[in-house]
Amino acid sequence: MKIIAVGWNYQSHNAEMEQKERPQAPVVFTMPETALLKDGKPFFLPHFSNRIEYETELVFHICRLGKNIAPKFAHRYYDTVTVGIDFTARDMQAEARRTGNPWDIAKGFDYSAPIGKFVLLPETPDKADHIDFSMSINGTRVQQGNSNDMIFSIDHIIAYVSRFYTLKMGDIIFTGTPAGVGPVKIGDHIEGFIGETRVLDFLVK
């Protein structure tokens, strides 16, 4: 399976990160399967970074094989959604951006991509519109967003990505984060929600 992720997909986050240029196409990167963290297992802060930050995202599950998918048919290729955290070694990413080097290790290190329980979407073309999601740390909501605020919708992302990668059943797509990213520390209790339904729940150790 593949983990495909999209950066700079919420204008609110781009503003807080002082990213002034609006992307003209989805900014796509991939993470290895070893980045996945599932089933509520704890996330252990790595020793190679002094600042690990959370980025809360909607994560869509690919349910069928597809290549060069037309946007009008893209809704047929995903069936469930959950909340995921794109943990980022922000200090390492900042240095990579400064030097113009790739920042894969700042995003794709082991267990950097916790995901929650997937929930079923209705079988309608507009099923990904207006999905509310949020994340809380120690009972305090720190980030929230809505799929309608994405610069590039999941249908657009699927159509774009499938030009370059064959999508297979079981692949997942992280769709970007809204404003409100921040650091985590040992002892933090992280919960993610689709609407009012808790789908993600784990500890930072």
mmCIF file with all atom_site columns, C-alpha atoms in Angstrom:
data_model
loop_
_atom_site.group_PDB
_atom_site.id
_atom_site.type_symbol
_atom_site.label_atom_id
_atom_site.label_alt_id
_atom_site.label_comp_id
_atom_site.label_asym_id
_atom_site.label_entity_id
_atom_site.label_seq_id
_atom_site.pdbx_PDB_ins_code
_atom_site.Cartn_x
_atom_site.Cartn_y
_atom_site.Cartn_z
_atom_site.occupancy
_atom_site.B_iso_or_equiv
_atom_site.pdbx_formal_charge
_atom_site.auth_seq_id
_atom_site.auth_comp_id
_atom_site.auth_asym_id
_atom_site.auth_atom_id
_atom_site.pdbx_PDB_model_num
ATOM 1   C CA . MET A 1 1   ? 0.000   0.000  0.000   1.00 0.00 ? 1   MET A CA 1
ATOM 2   C CA . LYS A 1 2   ? 1.006   3.600  -0.549  1.00 0.00 ? 2   LYS A CA 1
ATOM 3   C CA . ILE A 1 3   ? 0.696   6.645  1.672   1.00 0.00 ? 3   ILE A CA 1
ATOM 4   C CA . ILE A 1 4   ? 0.169   9.704  -0.495  1.00 0.00 ? 4   ILE A CA 1
ATOM 5   C CA . ALA A 1 5   ? 0.059   13.133 1.113   1.00 0.00 ? 5   ALA A CA 1
ATOM 6   C CA . VAL A 1 6   ? -0.705  16.656 -0.045  1.00 0.00 ? 6   VAL A CA 1
ATOM 7   C CA . GLY A 1 7   ? 0.936   19.775 1.338   1.00 0.00 ? 7   GLY A CA 1
ATOM 8   C CA . TRP A 1 8   ? -0.169  23.413 1.347   1.00 0.00 ? 8   TRP A CA 1
ATOM 9   C CA . ASN A 1 9   ? -3.822  22.484 0.793   1.00 0.00 ? 9   ASN A CA 1
ATOM 10  C CA . TYR A 1 10  ? -5.457  24.922 3.246   1.00 0.00 ? 10  TYR A CA 1
ATOM 11  C CA . GLN A 1 11  ? -4.949  28.631 2.814   1.00 0.00 ? 11  GLN A CA 1
ATOM 12  C CA . SER A 1 12  ? -5.229  29.191 6.577   1.00 0.00 ? 12  SER A CA 1
ATOM 13  C CA . HIS A 1 13  ? -2.250  26.910 7.250   1.00 0.00 ? 13  HIS A CA 1
ATOM 14  C CA . ASN A 1 14  ? -0.277  28.387 4.379   1.00 0.00 ? 14  ASN A CA 1
ATOM 15  C CA . ALA A 1 15  ? -0.745  31.829 5.932   1.00 0.00 ? 15  ALA A CA 1
ATOM 16  C CA . GLU A 1 16  ? 0.422   30.721 9.375   1.00 0.00 ? 16  GLU A CA 1
ATOM 17  C CA . MET A 1 17  ? 3.533   29.168 7.783   1.00 0.00 ? 17  MET A CA 1
ATOM 18  C CA . GLU A 1 18  ? 4.151   32.326 5.707   1.00 0.00 ? 18  GLU A CA 1
ATOM 19  C CA . GLN A 1 19  ? 3.722   30.414 2.469   1.00 0.00 ? 19  GLN A CA 1
ATOM 20  C CA . LYS A 1 20  ? 2.576   33.260 0.257   1.00 0.00 ? 20  LYS A CA 1
ATOM 21  C CA . GLU A 1 21  ? 2.159   31.545 -3.119  1.00 0.00 ? 21  GLU A CA 1
ATOM 22  C CA . ARG A 1 22  ? -1.065  29.617 -3.682  1.00 0.00 ? 22  ARG A CA 1
ATOM 23  C CA . PRO A 1 23  ? -0.228  26.246 -5.280  1.00 0.00 ? 23  PRO A CA 1
ATOM 24  C CA . GLN A 1 24  ? -1.312  25.808 -8.888  1.00 0.00 ? 24  GLN A CA 1
ATOM 25  C CA . ALA A 1 25  ? -1.480  22.020 -8.548  1.00 0.00 ? 25  ALA A CA 1
ATOM 26  C CA . PRO A 1 26  ? -1.529  19.644 -5.563  1.00 0.00 ? 26  PRO A CA 1
ATOM 27  C CA . VAL A 1 27  ? 1.834   19.494 -3.794  1.00 0.00 ? 27  VAL A CA 1
ATOM 28  C CA . VAL A 1 28  ? 2.283   15.730 -3.504  1.00 0.00 ? 28  VAL A CA 1
ATOM 29  C CA . PHE A 1 29  ? 4.723   13.691 -1.461  1.00 0.00 ? 29  PHE A CA 1
ATOM 30  C CA . THR A 1 30  ? 4.762   10.097 -0.276  1.00 0.00 ? 30  THR A CA 1
ATOM 31  C CA . MET A 1 31  ? 5.574   8.354  2.975   1.00 0.00 ? 31  MET A CA 1
ATOM 32  C CA . PRO A 1 32  ? 6.703   4.760  3.510   1.00 0.00 ? 32  PRO A CA 1
ATOM 33  C CA . GLU A 1 33  ? 4.345   2.190  4.971   1.00 0.00 ? 33  GLU A CA 1
ATOM 34  C CA . THR A 1 34  ? 6.481   2.167  8.138   1.00 0.00 ? 34  THR A CA 1
ATOM 35  C CA . ALA A 1 35  ? 5.204   5.687  8.878   1.00 0.00 ? 35  ALA A CA 1
ATOM 36  C CA . LEU A 1 36  ? 1.758   4.289  9.745   1.00 0.00 ? 36  LEU A CA 1
ATOM 37  C CA . LEU A 1 37  ? 0.668   4.121  13.384  1.00 0.00 ? 37  LEU A CA 1
ATOM 38  C CA . LYS A 1 38  ? -2.678  2.392  13.971  1.00 0.00 ? 38  LYS A CA 1
ATOM 39  C CA . ASP A 1 39  ? -5.010  0.926  16.576  1.00 0.00 ? 39  ASP A CA 1
ATOM 40  C CA . GLY A 1 40  ? -4.445  3.613  19.192  1.00 0.00 ? 40  GLY A CA 1
ATOM 41  C CA . LYS A 1 41  ? -0.827  2.669  19.792  1.00 0.00 ? 41  LYS A CA 1
ATOM 42  C CA . PRO A 1 42  ? 1.279   5.374  21.467  1.00 0.00 ? 42  PRO A CA 1
ATOM 43  C CA . PHE A 1 43  ? 3.549   7.696  19.550  1.00 0.00 ? 43  PHE A CA 1
ATOM 44  C CA . PHE A 1 44  ? 7.081   7.868  20.930  1.00 0.00 ? 44  PHE A CA 1
ATOM 45  C CA . LEU A 1 45  ? 8.864   11.168 20.427  1.00 0.00 ? 45  LEU A CA 1
ATOM 46  C CA . PRO A 1 46  ? 11.979  10.535 18.306  1.00 0.00 ? 46  PRO A CA 1
ATOM 47  C CA . HIS A 1 47  ? 15.373  11.598 19.567  1.00 0.00 ? 47  HIS A CA 1
ATOM 48  C CA . PHE A 1 48  ? 16.548  13.166 16.315  1.00 0.00 ? 48  PHE A CA 1
ATOM 49  C CA . SER A 1 49  ? 14.277  16.224 16.470  1.00 0.00 ? 49  SER A CA 1
ATOM 50  C CA . ASN A 1 50  ? 13.782  18.995 19.010  1.00 0.00 ? 50  ASN A CA 1
ATOM 51  C CA . ARG A 1 51  ? 10.355  20.007 17.688  1.00 0.00 ? 51  ARG A CA 1
ATOM 52  C CA . ILE A 1 52  ? 7.760   17.488 16.564  1.00 0.00 ? 52  ILE A CA 1
ATOM 53  C CA . GLU A 1 53  ? 4.559   19.210 15.459  1.00 0.00 ? 53  GLU A CA 1
ATOM 54  C CA . TYR A 1 54  ? 1.117   17.779 14.722  1.00 0.00 ? 54  TYR A CA 1
ATOM 55  C CA . GLU A 1 55  ? -0.792  18.441 11.507  1.00 0.00 ? 55  GLU A CA 1
ATOM 56  C CA . THR A 1 56  ? -4.368  17.149 11.630  1.00 0.00 ? 56  THR A CA 1
ATOM 57  C CA . GLU A 1 57  ? -5.732  15.899 8.317   1.00 0.00 ? 57  GLU A CA 1
ATOM 58  C CA . LEU A 1 58  ? -8.592  14.059 6.684   1.00 0.00 ? 58  LEU A CA 1
ATOM 59  C CA . VAL A 1 59  ? -7.378  10.715 5.354   1.00 0.00 ? 59  VAL A CA 1
ATOM 60  C CA . PHE A 1 60  ? -9.254  8.907  2.570   1.00 0.00 ? 60  PHE A CA 1
ATOM 61  C CA . HIS A 1 61  ? -9.109  5.171  1.827   1.00 0.00 ? 61  HIS A CA 1
ATOM 62  C CA . ILE A 1 62  ? -8.815  4.050  -1.808  1.00 0.00 ? 62  ILE A CA 1
ATOM 63  C CA . CYS A 1 63  ? -11.226 1.202  -2.573  1.00 0.00 ? 63  CYS A CA 1
ATOM 64  C CA . ARG A 1 64  ? -10.479 0.248  -6.179  1.00 0.00 ? 64  ARG A CA 1
ATOM 65  C CA . LEU A 1 65  ? -7.741  0.129  -8.794  1.00 0.00 ? 65  LEU A CA 1
ATOM 66  C CA . GLY A 1 66  ? -7.420  3.225  -10.943 1.00 0.00 ? 66  GLY A CA 1
ATOM 67  C CA . LYS A 1 67  ? -5.145  5.087  -13.337 1.00 0.00 ? 67  LYS A CA 1
ATOM 68  C CA . ASN A 1 68  ? -5.743  8.404  -15.147 1.00 0.00 ? 68  ASN A CA 1
ATOM 69  C CA . ILE A 1 69  ? -9.043  8.857  -13.326 1.00 0.00 ? 69  ILE A CA 1
ATOM 70  C CA . ALA A 1 70  ? -11.344 11.608 -14.576 1.00 0.00 ? 70  ALA A CA 1
ATOM 71  C CA . PRO A 1 71  ? -12.426 14.078 -11.852 1.00 0.00 ? 71  PRO A CA 1
ATOM 72  C CA . LYS A 1 72  ? -16.123 13.280 -12.422 1.00 0.00 ? 72  LYS A CA 1
ATOM 73  C CA . PHE A 1 73  ? -15.466 9.616  -11.588 1.00 0.00 ? 73  PHE A CA 1
ATOM 74  C CA . ALA A 1 74  ? -13.030 10.155 -8.709  1.00 0.00 ? 74  ALA A CA 1
ATOM 75  C CA . HIS A 1 75  ? -15.730 9.761  -6.043  1.00 0.00 ? 75  HIS A CA 1
ATOM 76  C CA . ARG A 1 76  ? -16.006 6.089  -6.996  1.00 0.00 ? 76  ARG A CA 1
ATOM 77  C CA . TYR A 1 77  ? -12.445 5.397  -5.850  1.00 0.00 ? 77  TYR A CA 1
ATOM 78  C CA . TYR A 1 78  ? -12.729 6.118  -2.111  1.00 0.00 ? 78  TYR A CA 1
ATOM 79  C CA . ASP A 1 79  ? -15.238 4.787  0.375   1.00 0.00 ? 79  ASP A CA 1
ATOM 80  C CA . THR A 1 80  ? -14.171 5.746  3.915   1.00 0.00 ? 80  THR A CA 1
ATOM 81  C CA . VAL A 1 81  ? -12.474 8.599  5.744   1.00 0.00 ? 81  VAL A CA 1
ATOM 82  C CA . THR A 1 82  ? -10.723 9.117  9.041   1.00 0.00 ? 82  THR A CA 1
ATOM 83  C CA . VAL A 1 83  ? -8.544  11.633 10.857  1.00 0.00 ? 83  VAL A CA 1
ATOM 84  C CA . GLY A 1 84  ? -4.787  11.285 10.715  1.00 0.00 ? 84  GLY A CA 1
ATOM 85  C CA . ILE A 1 85  ? -1.859  13.185 12.168  1.00 0.00 ? 85  ILE A CA 1
ATOM 86  C CA . ASP A 1 86  ? 1.042   14.110 9.916   1.00 0.00 ? 86  ASP A CA 1
ATOM 87  C CA . PHE A 1 87  ? 3.756   14.440 12.556  1.00 0.00 ? 87  PHE A CA 1
ATOM 88  C CA . THR A 1 88  ? 6.510   16.698 11.255  1.00 0.00 ? 88  THR A CA 1
ATOM 89  C CA . ALA A 1 89  ? 10.056  17.187 12.506  1.00 0.00 ? 89  ALA A CA 1
ATOM 90  C CA . ARG A 1 90  ? 9.726   20.922 12.025  1.00 0.00 ? 90  ARG A CA 1
ATOM 91  C CA . ASP A 1 91  ? 13.347  21.773 12.759  1.00 0.00 ? 91  ASP A CA 1
ATOM 92  C CA . MET A 1 92  ? 14.561  19.277 10.175  1.00 0.00 ? 92  MET A CA 1
ATOM 93  C CA . GLN A 1 93  ? 11.974  20.413 7.638   1.00 0.00 ? 93  GLN A CA 1
ATOM 94  C CA . ALA A 1 94  ? 12.963  24.061 8.115   1.00 0.00 ? 94  ALA A CA 1
ATOM 95  C CA . GLU A 1 95  ? 16.624  23.263 7.518   1.00 0.00 ? 95  GLU A CA 1
ATOM 96  C CA . ALA A 1 96  ? 15.794  21.224 4.412   1.00 0.00 ? 96  ALA A CA 1
ATOM 97  C CA . ARG A 1 97  ? 13.660  24.050 3.031   1.00 0.00 ? 97  ARG A CA 1
ATOM 98  C CA . ARG A 1 98  ? 16.430  26.561 3.768   1.00 0.00 ? 98  ARG A CA 1
ATOM 99  C CA . THR A 1 99  ? 18.993  24.538 1.841   1.00 0.00 ? 99  THR A CA 1
ATOM 100 C CA . GLY A 1 100 ? 16.600  23.519 -0.941  1.00 0.00 ? 100 GLY A CA 1
ATOM 101 C CA . ASN A 1 101 ? 16.896  19.818 -0.133  1.00 0.00 ? 101 ASN A CA 1
ATOM 102 C CA . PRO A 1 102 ? 14.109  17.210 0.057   1.00 0.00 ? 102 PRO A CA 1
ATOM 103 C CA . TRP A 1 103 ? 12.380  16.969 3.419   1.00 0.00 ? 103 TRP A CA 1
ATOM 104 C CA . ASP A 1 104 ? 11.149  13.375 3.225   1.00 0.00 ? 104 ASP A CA 1
ATOM 105 C CA . ILE A 1 105 ? 12.719  12.291 6.530   1.00 0.00 ? 105 ILE A CA 1
ATOM 106 C CA . ALA A 1 106 ? 11.051  15.202 8.317   1.00 0.00 ? 106 ALA A CA 1
ATOM 107 C CA . LYS A 1 107 ? 7.656   13.791 7.315   1.00 0.00 ? 107 LYS A CA 1
ATOM 108 C CA . GLY A 1 108 ? 8.071   10.074 6.697   1.00 0.00 ? 108 GLY A CA 1
ATOM 109 C CA . PHE A 1 109 ? 10.019  8.787  9.675   1.00 0.00 ? 109 PHE A CA 1
ATOM 110 C CA . ASP A 1 110 ? 8.764   5.659  11.462  1.00 0.00 ? 110 ASP A CA 1
ATOM 111 C CA . TYR A 1 111 ? 5.285   6.040  13.020  1.00 0.00 ? 111 TYR A CA 1
ATOM 112 C CA . SER A 1 112 ? 4.947   9.671  11.919  1.00 0.00 ? 112 SER A CA 1
ATOM 113 C CA . ALA A 1 113 ? 1.461   9.052  10.462  1.00 0.00 ? 113 ALA A CA 1
ATOM 114 C CA . PRO A 1 114 ? -1.078  7.916  13.067  1.00 0.00 ? 114 PRO A CA 1
ATOM 115 C CA . ILE A 1 115 ? -4.522  7.203  11.620  1.00 0.00 ? 115 ILE A CA 1
ATOM 116 C CA . GLY A 1 116 ? -7.854  6.558  13.300  1.00 0.00 ? 116 GLY A CA 1
ATOM 117 C CA . LYS A 1 117 ? -10.789 4.281  12.581  1.00 0.00 ? 117 LYS A CA 1
ATOM 118 C CA . PHE A 1 118 ? -12.259 4.752  9.121   1.00 0.00 ? 118 PHE A CA 1
ATOM 119 C CA . VAL A 1 119 ? -15.935 5.676  8.831   1.00 0.00 ? 119 VAL A CA 1
ATOM 120 C CA . LEU A 1 120 ? -18.138 4.936  5.849   1.00 0.00 ? 120 LEU A CA 1
ATOM 121 C CA . LEU A 1 121 ? -19.089 7.685  3.429   1.00 0.00 ? 121 LEU A CA 1
ATOM 122 C CA . PRO A 1 122 ? -22.407 7.802  1.530   1.00 0.00 ? 122 PRO A CA 1
ATOM 123 C CA . GLU A 1 123 ? -22.363 6.608  -2.065  1.00 0.00 ? 123 GLU A CA 1
ATOM 124 C CA . THR A 1 124 ? -22.947 10.025 -3.603  1.00 0.00 ? 124 THR A CA 1
ATOM 125 C CA . PRO A 1 125 ? -20.744 12.244 -5.792  1.00 0.00 ? 125 PRO A CA 1
ATOM 126 C CA . ASP A 1 126 ? -20.705 14.977 -3.115  1.00 0.00 ? 126 ASP A CA 1
ATOM 127 C CA . LYS A 1 127 ? -19.851 12.640 -0.226  1.00 0.00 ? 127 LYS A CA 1
ATOM 128 C CA . ALA A 1 128 ? -16.575 14.425 0.577   1.00 0.00 ? 128 ALA A CA 1
ATOM 129 C CA . ASP A 1 129 ? -18.113 17.906 0.753   1.00 0.00 ? 129 ASP A CA 1
ATOM 130 C CA . HIS A 1 130 ? -18.431 19.630 4.142   1.00 0.00 ? 130 HIS A CA 1
ATOM 131 C CA . ILE A 1 131 ? -16.745 17.033 6.362   1.00 0.00 ? 131 ILE A CA 1
ATOM 132 C CA . ASP A 1 132 ? -15.997 18.629 9.730   1.00 0.00 ? 132 ASP A CA 1
ATOM 133 C CA . PHE A 1 133 ? -12.945 17.355 11.575  1.00 0.00 ? 133 PHE A CA 1
ATOM 134 C CA . SER A 1 134 ? -10.929 18.385 14.600  1.00 0.00 ? 134 SER A CA 1
ATOM 135 C CA . MET A 1 135 ? -8.178  17.407 17.002  1.00 0.00 ? 135 MET A CA 1
ATOM 136 C CA . SER A 1 136 ? -7.862  17.855 20.757  1.00 0.00 ? 136 SER A CA 1
ATOM 137 C CA . ILE A 1 137 ? -4.878  17.666 23.074  1.00 0.00 ? 137 ILE A CA 1
ATOM 138 C CA . ASN A 1 138 ? -5.611  16.856 26.704  1.00 0.00 ? 138 ASN A CA 1
ATOM 139 C CA . GLY A 1 139 ? -9.275  17.693 26.174  1.00 0.00 ? 139 GLY A CA 1
ATOM 140 C CA . THR A 1 140 ? -8.691  21.088 24.535  1.00 0.00 ? 140 THR A CA 1
ATOM 141 C CA . ARG A 1 141 ? -9.524  21.521 20.854  1.00 0.00 ? 141 ARG A CA 1
ATOM 142 C CA . VAL A 1 142 ? -6.454  22.850 19.089  1.00 0.00 ? 142 VAL A CA 1
ATOM 143 C CA . GLN A 1 143 ? -7.271  22.349 15.414  1.00 0.00 ? 143 GLN A CA 1
ATOM 144 C CA . GLN A 1 144 ? -10.404 22.124 13.318  1.00 0.00 ? 144 GLN A CA 1
ATOM 145 C CA . GLY A 1 145 ? -11.292 22.224 9.665   1.00 0.00 ? 145 GLY A CA 1
ATOM 146 C CA . ASN A 1 146 ? -13.772 21.348 6.969   1.00 0.00 ? 146 ASN A CA 1
ATOM 147 C CA . SER A 1 147 ? -13.119 19.535 3.697   1.00 0.00 ? 147 SER A CA 1
ATOM 148 C CA . ASN A 1 148 ? -14.831 22.371 1.842   1.00 0.00 ? 148 ASN A CA 1
ATOM 149 C CA . ASP A 1 149 ? -11.879 24.615 2.752   1.00 0.00 ? 149 ASP A CA 1
ATOM 150 C CA . MET A 1 150 ? -9.332  22.498 0.896   1.00 0.00 ? 150 MET A CA 1
ATOM 151 C CA . ILE A 1 151 ? -7.703  24.264 -2.038  1.00 0.00 ? 151 ILE A CA 1
ATOM 152 C CA . PHE A 1 152 ? -7.820  20.981 -3.950  1.00 0.00 ? 152 PHE A CA 1
ATOM 153 C CA . SER A 1 153 ? -10.680 18.591 -3.201  1.00 0.00 ? 153 SER A CA 1
ATOM 154 C CA . ILE A 1 154 ? -10.096 14.875 -2.760  1.00 0.00 ? 154 ILE A CA 1
ATOM 155 C CA . ASP A 1 155 ? -11.640 14.302 -6.207  1.00 0.00 ? 155 ASP A CA 1
ATOM 156 C CA . HIS A 1 156 ? -9.167  16.743 -7.749  1.00 0.00 ? 156 HIS A CA 1
ATOM 157 C CA . ILE A 1 157 ? -6.304  15.144 -5.832  1.00 0.00 ? 157 ILE A CA 1
ATOM 158 C CA . ILE A 1 158 ? -7.242  11.642 -7.000  1.00 0.00 ? 158 ILE A CA 1
ATOM 159 C CA . ALA A 1 159 ? -7.518  12.765 -10.620 1.00 0.00 ? 159 ALA A CA 1
ATOM 160 C CA . TYR A 1 160 ? -4.146  14.512 -10.405 1.00 0.00 ? 160 TYR A CA 1
ATOM 161 C CA . VAL A 1 161 ? -2.250  11.819 -8.497  1.00 0.00 ? 161 VAL A CA 1
ATOM 162 C CA . SER A 1 162 ? -3.549  9.000  -10.718 1.00 0.00 ? 162 SER A CA 1
ATOM 163 C CA . ARG A 1 163 ? -1.767  10.578 -13.675 1.00 0.00 ? 163 ARG A CA 1
ATOM 164 C CA . PHE A 1 164 ? 1.536   9.588  -12.044 1.00 0.00 ? 164 PHE A CA 1
ATOM 165 C CA . TYR A 1 165 ? 0.735   6.690  -9.694  1.00 0.00 ? 165 TYR A CA 1
ATOM 166 C CA . THR A 1 166 ? -1.608  3.768  -10.169 1.00 0.00 ? 166 THR A CA 1
ATOM 167 C CA . LEU A 1 167 ? -3.965  3.847  -7.197  1.00 0.00 ? 167 LEU A CA 1
ATOM 168 C CA . LYS A 1 168 ? -4.621  0.486  -5.574  1.00 0.00 ? 168 LYS A CA 1
ATOM 169 C CA . MET A 1 169 ? -7.105  -0.751 -3.023  1.00 0.00 ? 169 MET A CA 1
ATOM 170 C CA . GLY A 1 170 ? -5.763  -0.008 0.442   1.00 0.00 ? 170 GLY A CA 1
ATOM 171 C CA . ASP A 1 171 ? -3.799  3.102  -0.496  1.00 0.00 ? 171 ASP A CA 1
ATOM 172 C CA . ILE A 1 172 ? -4.518  6.123  1.684   1.00 0.00 ? 172 ILE A CA 1
ATOM 173 C CA . ILE A 1 173 ? -4.374  9.838  0.956   1.00 0.00 ? 173 ILE A CA 1
ATOM 174 C CA . PHE A 1 174 ? -3.616  12.550 3.536   1.00 0.00 ? 174 PHE A CA 1
ATOM 175 C CA . THR A 1 175 ? -5.227  15.749 2.270   1.00 0.00 ? 175 THR A CA 1
ATOM 176 C CA . GLY A 1 176 ? -3.464  18.579 4.101   1.00 0.00 ? 176 GLY A CA 1
ATOM 177 C CA . THR A 1 177 ? -3.916  20.491 7.329   1.00 0.00 ? 177 THR A CA 1
ATOM 178 C CA . PRO A 1 178 ? -5.743  23.692 8.301   1.00 0.00 ? 178 PRO A CA 1
ATOM 179 C CA . ALA A 1 179 ? -4.288  26.344 10.596  1.00 0.00 ? 179 ALA A CA 1
ATOM 180 C CA . GLY A 1 180 ? -3.428  25.552 14.190  1.00 0.00 ? 180 GLY A CA 1
ATOM 181 C CA . VAL A 1 181 ? -0.406  23.253 13.973  1.00 0.00 ? 181 VAL A CA 1
ATOM 182 C CA . GLY A 1 182 ? 1.821   23.045 17.021  1.00 0.00 ? 182 GLY A CA 1
ATOM 183 C CA . PRO A 1 183 ? 4.255   20.964 19.077  1.00 0.00 ? 183 PRO A CA 1
ATOM 184 C CA . VAL A 1 184 ? 3.537   17.857 21.136  1.00 0.00 ? 184 VAL A CA 1
ATOM 185 C CA . LYS A 1 185 ? 5.224   16.681 24.324  1.00 0.00 ? 185 LYS A CA 1
ATOM 186 C CA . ILE A 1 186 ? 5.442   13.539 26.377  1.00 0.00 ? 186 ILE A CA 1
ATOM 187 C CA . GLY A 1 187 ? 2.170   12.847 28.177  1.00 0.00 ? 187 GLY A CA 1
ATOM 188 C CA . ASP A 1 188 ? -0.114  14.513 25.631  1.00 0.00 ? 188 ASP A CA 1
ATOM 189 C CA . HIS A 1 189 ? -3.426  12.751 24.979  1.00 0.00 ? 189 HIS A CA 1
ATOM 190 C CA . ILE A 1 190 ? -4.456  13.229 21.353  1.00 0.00 ? 190 ILE A CA 1
ATOM 191 C CA . GLU A 1 191 ? -7.994  12.709 20.057  1.00 0.00 ? 191 GLU A CA 1
ATOM 192 C CA . GLY A 1 192 ? -9.306  13.192 16.523  1.00 0.00 ? 192 GLY A CA 1
ATOM 193 C CA . PHE A 1 193 ? -12.926 13.649 15.486  1.00 0.00 ? 193 PHE A CA 1
ATOM 194 C CA . ILE A 1 194 ? -15.088 13.426 12.375  1.00 0.00 ? 194 ILE A CA 1
ATOM 195 C CA . GLY A 1 195 ? -17.925 15.727 13.369  1.00 0.00 ? 195 GLY A CA 1
ATOM 196 C CA . GLU A 1 196 ? -18.570 14.689 16.976  1.00 0.00 ? 196 GLU A CA 1
ATOM 197 C CA . THR A 1 197 ? -17.447 11.081 16.448  1.00 0.00 ? 197 THR A CA 1
ATOM 198 C CA . ARG A 1 198 ? -14.088 10.253 17.968  1.00 0.00 ? 198 ARG A CA 1
ATOM 199 C CA . VAL A 1 199 ? -12.068 8.185  15.515  1.00 0.00 ? 199 VAL A CA 1
ATOM 200 C CA . LEU A 1 200 ? -8.515  8.717  16.799  1.00 0.00 ? 200 LEU A CA 1
ATOM 201 C CA . ASP A 1 201 ? -7.205  8.326  20.361  1.00 0.00 ? 201 ASP A CA 1
ATOM 202 C CA . PHE A 1 202 ? -3.600  7.845  21.458  1.00 0.00 ? 202 PHE A CA 1
ATOM 203 C CA . LEU A 1 203 ? -0.873  9.049  23.821  1.00 0.00 ? 203 LEU A CA 1
ATOM 204 C CA . VAL A 1 204 ? 2.493   10.705 23.203  1.00 0.00 ? 204 VAL A CA 1
ATOM 205 C CA . LYS A 1 205 ? 5.300   9.036  25.111  1.00 0.00 ? 205 LYS A CA 1
#
